[in-house]
Coordinates of N, CA and C in Angstrom, one line a residue:
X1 N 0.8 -1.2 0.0 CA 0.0 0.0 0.0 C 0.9 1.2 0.0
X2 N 0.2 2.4 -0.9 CA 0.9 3.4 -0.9 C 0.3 5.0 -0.3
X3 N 1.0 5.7 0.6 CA 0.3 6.5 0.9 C 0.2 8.1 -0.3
X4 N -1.2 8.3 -0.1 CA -1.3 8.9 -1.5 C -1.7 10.7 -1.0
X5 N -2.6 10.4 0.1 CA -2.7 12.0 0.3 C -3.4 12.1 1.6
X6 N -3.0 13.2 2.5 CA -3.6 13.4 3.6 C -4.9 14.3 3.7
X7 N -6.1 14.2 3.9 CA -7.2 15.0 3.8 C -8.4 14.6 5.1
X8 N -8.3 15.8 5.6 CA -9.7 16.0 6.6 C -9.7 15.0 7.6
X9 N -7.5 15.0 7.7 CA -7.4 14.1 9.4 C -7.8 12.7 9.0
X10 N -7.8 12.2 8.0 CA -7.6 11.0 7.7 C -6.7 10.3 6.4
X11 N -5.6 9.3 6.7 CA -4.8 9.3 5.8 C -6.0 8.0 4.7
X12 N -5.5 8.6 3.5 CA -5.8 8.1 2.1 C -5.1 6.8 2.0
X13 N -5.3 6.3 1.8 CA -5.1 4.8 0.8 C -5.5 3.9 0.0
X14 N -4.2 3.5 -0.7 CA -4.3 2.9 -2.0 C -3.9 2.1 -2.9
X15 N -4.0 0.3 -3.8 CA -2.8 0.1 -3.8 C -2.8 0.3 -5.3
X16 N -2.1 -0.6 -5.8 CA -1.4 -0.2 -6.9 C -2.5 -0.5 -8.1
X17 N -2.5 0.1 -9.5 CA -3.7 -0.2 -10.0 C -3.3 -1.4 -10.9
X18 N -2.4 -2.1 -10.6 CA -2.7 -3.5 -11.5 C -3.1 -4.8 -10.1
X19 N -3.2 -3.6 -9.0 CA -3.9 -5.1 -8.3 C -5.8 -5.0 -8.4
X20 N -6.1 -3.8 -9.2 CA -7.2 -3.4 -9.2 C -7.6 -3.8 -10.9
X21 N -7.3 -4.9 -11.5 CA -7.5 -4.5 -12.9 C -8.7 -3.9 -13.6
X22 N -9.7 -4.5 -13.1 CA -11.1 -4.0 -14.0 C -11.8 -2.7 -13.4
X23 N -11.0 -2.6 -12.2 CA -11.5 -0.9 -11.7 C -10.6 0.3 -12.0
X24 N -11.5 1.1 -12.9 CA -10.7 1.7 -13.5 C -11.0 3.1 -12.5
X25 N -11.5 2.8 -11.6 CA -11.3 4.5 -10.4 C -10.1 4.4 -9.6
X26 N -9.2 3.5 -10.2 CA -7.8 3.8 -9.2 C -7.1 4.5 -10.5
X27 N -7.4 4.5 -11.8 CA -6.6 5.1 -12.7 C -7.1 6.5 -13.1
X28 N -8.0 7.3 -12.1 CA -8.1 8.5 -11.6 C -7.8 8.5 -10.2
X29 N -6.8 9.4 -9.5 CA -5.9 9.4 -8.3 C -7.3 10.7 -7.8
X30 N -8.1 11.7 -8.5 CA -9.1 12.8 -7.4 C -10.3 12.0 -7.5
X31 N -10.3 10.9 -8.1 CA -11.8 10.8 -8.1 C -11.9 9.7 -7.0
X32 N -10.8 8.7 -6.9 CA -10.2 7.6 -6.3 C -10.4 8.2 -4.7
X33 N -9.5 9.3 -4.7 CA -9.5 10.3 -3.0 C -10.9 10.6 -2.8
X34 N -11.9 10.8 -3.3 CA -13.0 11.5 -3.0 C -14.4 10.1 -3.0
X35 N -14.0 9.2 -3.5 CA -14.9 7.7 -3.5 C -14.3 7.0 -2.5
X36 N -13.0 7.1 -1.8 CA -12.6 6.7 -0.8 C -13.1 7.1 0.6
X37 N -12.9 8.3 0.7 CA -13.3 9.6 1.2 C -14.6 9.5 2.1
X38 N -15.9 8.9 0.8 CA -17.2 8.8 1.2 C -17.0 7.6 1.8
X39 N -16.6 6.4 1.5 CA -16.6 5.5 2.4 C -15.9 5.8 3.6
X40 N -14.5 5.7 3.6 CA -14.1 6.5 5.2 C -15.2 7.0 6.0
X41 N -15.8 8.0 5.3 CA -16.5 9.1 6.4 C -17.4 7.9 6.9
X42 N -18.1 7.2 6.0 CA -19.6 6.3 6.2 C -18.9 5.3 7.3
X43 N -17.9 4.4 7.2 CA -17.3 3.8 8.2 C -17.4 4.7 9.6
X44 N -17.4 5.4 9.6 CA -16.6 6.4 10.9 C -18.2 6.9 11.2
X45 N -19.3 6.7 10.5 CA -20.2 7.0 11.1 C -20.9 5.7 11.8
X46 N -20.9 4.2 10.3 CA -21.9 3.0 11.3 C -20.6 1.9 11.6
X47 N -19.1 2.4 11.8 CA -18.5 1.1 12.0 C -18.5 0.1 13.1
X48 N -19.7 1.3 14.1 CA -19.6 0.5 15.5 C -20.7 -0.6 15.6
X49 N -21.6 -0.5 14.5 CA -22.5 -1.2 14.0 C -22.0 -2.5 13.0
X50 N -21.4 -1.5 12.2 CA -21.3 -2.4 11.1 C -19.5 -2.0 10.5
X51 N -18.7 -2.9 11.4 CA -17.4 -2.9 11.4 C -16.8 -3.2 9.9
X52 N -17.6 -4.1 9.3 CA -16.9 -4.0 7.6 C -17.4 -2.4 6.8
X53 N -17.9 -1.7 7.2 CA -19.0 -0.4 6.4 C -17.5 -0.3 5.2
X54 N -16.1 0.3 5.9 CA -15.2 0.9 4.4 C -14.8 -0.4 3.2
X55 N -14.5 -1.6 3.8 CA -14.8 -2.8 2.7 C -16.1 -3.1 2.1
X56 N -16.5 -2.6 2.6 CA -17.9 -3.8 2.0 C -18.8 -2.2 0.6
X57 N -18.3 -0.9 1.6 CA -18.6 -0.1 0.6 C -17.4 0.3 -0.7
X58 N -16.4 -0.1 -0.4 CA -15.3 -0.6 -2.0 C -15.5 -1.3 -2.8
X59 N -15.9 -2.2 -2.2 CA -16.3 -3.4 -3.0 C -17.0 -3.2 -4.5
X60 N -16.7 -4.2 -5.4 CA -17.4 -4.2 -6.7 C -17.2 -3.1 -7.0
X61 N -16.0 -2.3 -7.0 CA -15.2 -0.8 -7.4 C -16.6 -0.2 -7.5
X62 N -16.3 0.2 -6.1 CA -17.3 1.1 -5.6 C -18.6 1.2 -6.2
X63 N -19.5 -0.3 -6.7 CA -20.7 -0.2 -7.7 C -21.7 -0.8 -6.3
X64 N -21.0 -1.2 -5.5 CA -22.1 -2.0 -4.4 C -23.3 -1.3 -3.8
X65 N -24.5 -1.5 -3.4 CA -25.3 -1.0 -2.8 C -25.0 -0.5 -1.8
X66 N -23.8 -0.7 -1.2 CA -23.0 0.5 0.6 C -22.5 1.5 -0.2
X67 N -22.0 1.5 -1.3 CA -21.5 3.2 -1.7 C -22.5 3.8 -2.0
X68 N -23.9 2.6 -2.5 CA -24.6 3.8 -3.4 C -25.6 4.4 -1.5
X69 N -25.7 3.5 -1.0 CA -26.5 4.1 0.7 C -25.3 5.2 1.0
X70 N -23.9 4.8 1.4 CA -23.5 5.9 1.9 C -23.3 7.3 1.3
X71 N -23.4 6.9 -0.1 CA -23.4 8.5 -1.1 C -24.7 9.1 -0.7
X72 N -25.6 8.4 -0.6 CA -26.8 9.2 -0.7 C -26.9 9.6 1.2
X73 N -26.0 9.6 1.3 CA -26.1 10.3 2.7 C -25.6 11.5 2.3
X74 N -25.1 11.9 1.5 CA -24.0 13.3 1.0 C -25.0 14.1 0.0
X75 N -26.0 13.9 -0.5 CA -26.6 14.2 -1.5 C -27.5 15.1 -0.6
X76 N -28.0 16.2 -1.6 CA -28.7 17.6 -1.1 C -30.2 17.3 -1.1
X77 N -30.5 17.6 0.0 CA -32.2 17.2 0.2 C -32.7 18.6 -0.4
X78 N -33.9 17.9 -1.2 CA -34.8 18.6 -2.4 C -35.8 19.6 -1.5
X79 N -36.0 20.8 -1.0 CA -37.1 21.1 -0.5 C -38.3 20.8 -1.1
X80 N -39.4 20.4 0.1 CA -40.5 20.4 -0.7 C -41.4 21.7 -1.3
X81 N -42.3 21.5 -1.4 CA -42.8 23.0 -1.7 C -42.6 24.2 -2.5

């Protein structure tokens, strides 16, 4: 593993992208930081619940149902009315 960038008090990580072959979000390094990012945070919110939350939301390069729940935690609520 290599360390790739420090942000918002938590270090980044990441490995190399031929251990990732068919995911091609490690062969963008800001979009890679920022999909990581949302997982980190979502971990740090249910990991006391649900201690796998930052694997299990990586998973299936980031297509799994935990990135798409913890993304929609980050998304802007629509006013009604």
């Amino acid at each position: 593993m290599e360390c790739i960038s420090f942000l918002h008090n938590a270090w980044i990580f990441t490995t190399s992208t031929t251990s990732k072959p068919g995911c091609s979000i490690y062969n963008d390094e800001q979009l890679h930081i920022i999909m990581d990012r949302v997982c980190e945070i979502c971990h740090e919110m249910y990991s006391h619940q649900y201690p796998n939350t930052r694997a299990d939301c990586r998973s299936d390069c980031f297509r799994s149902k935990h990135f798409q729940s913890c993304l929609d935690h980050f998304r802007p609520m629509i006013p009604y009315g």
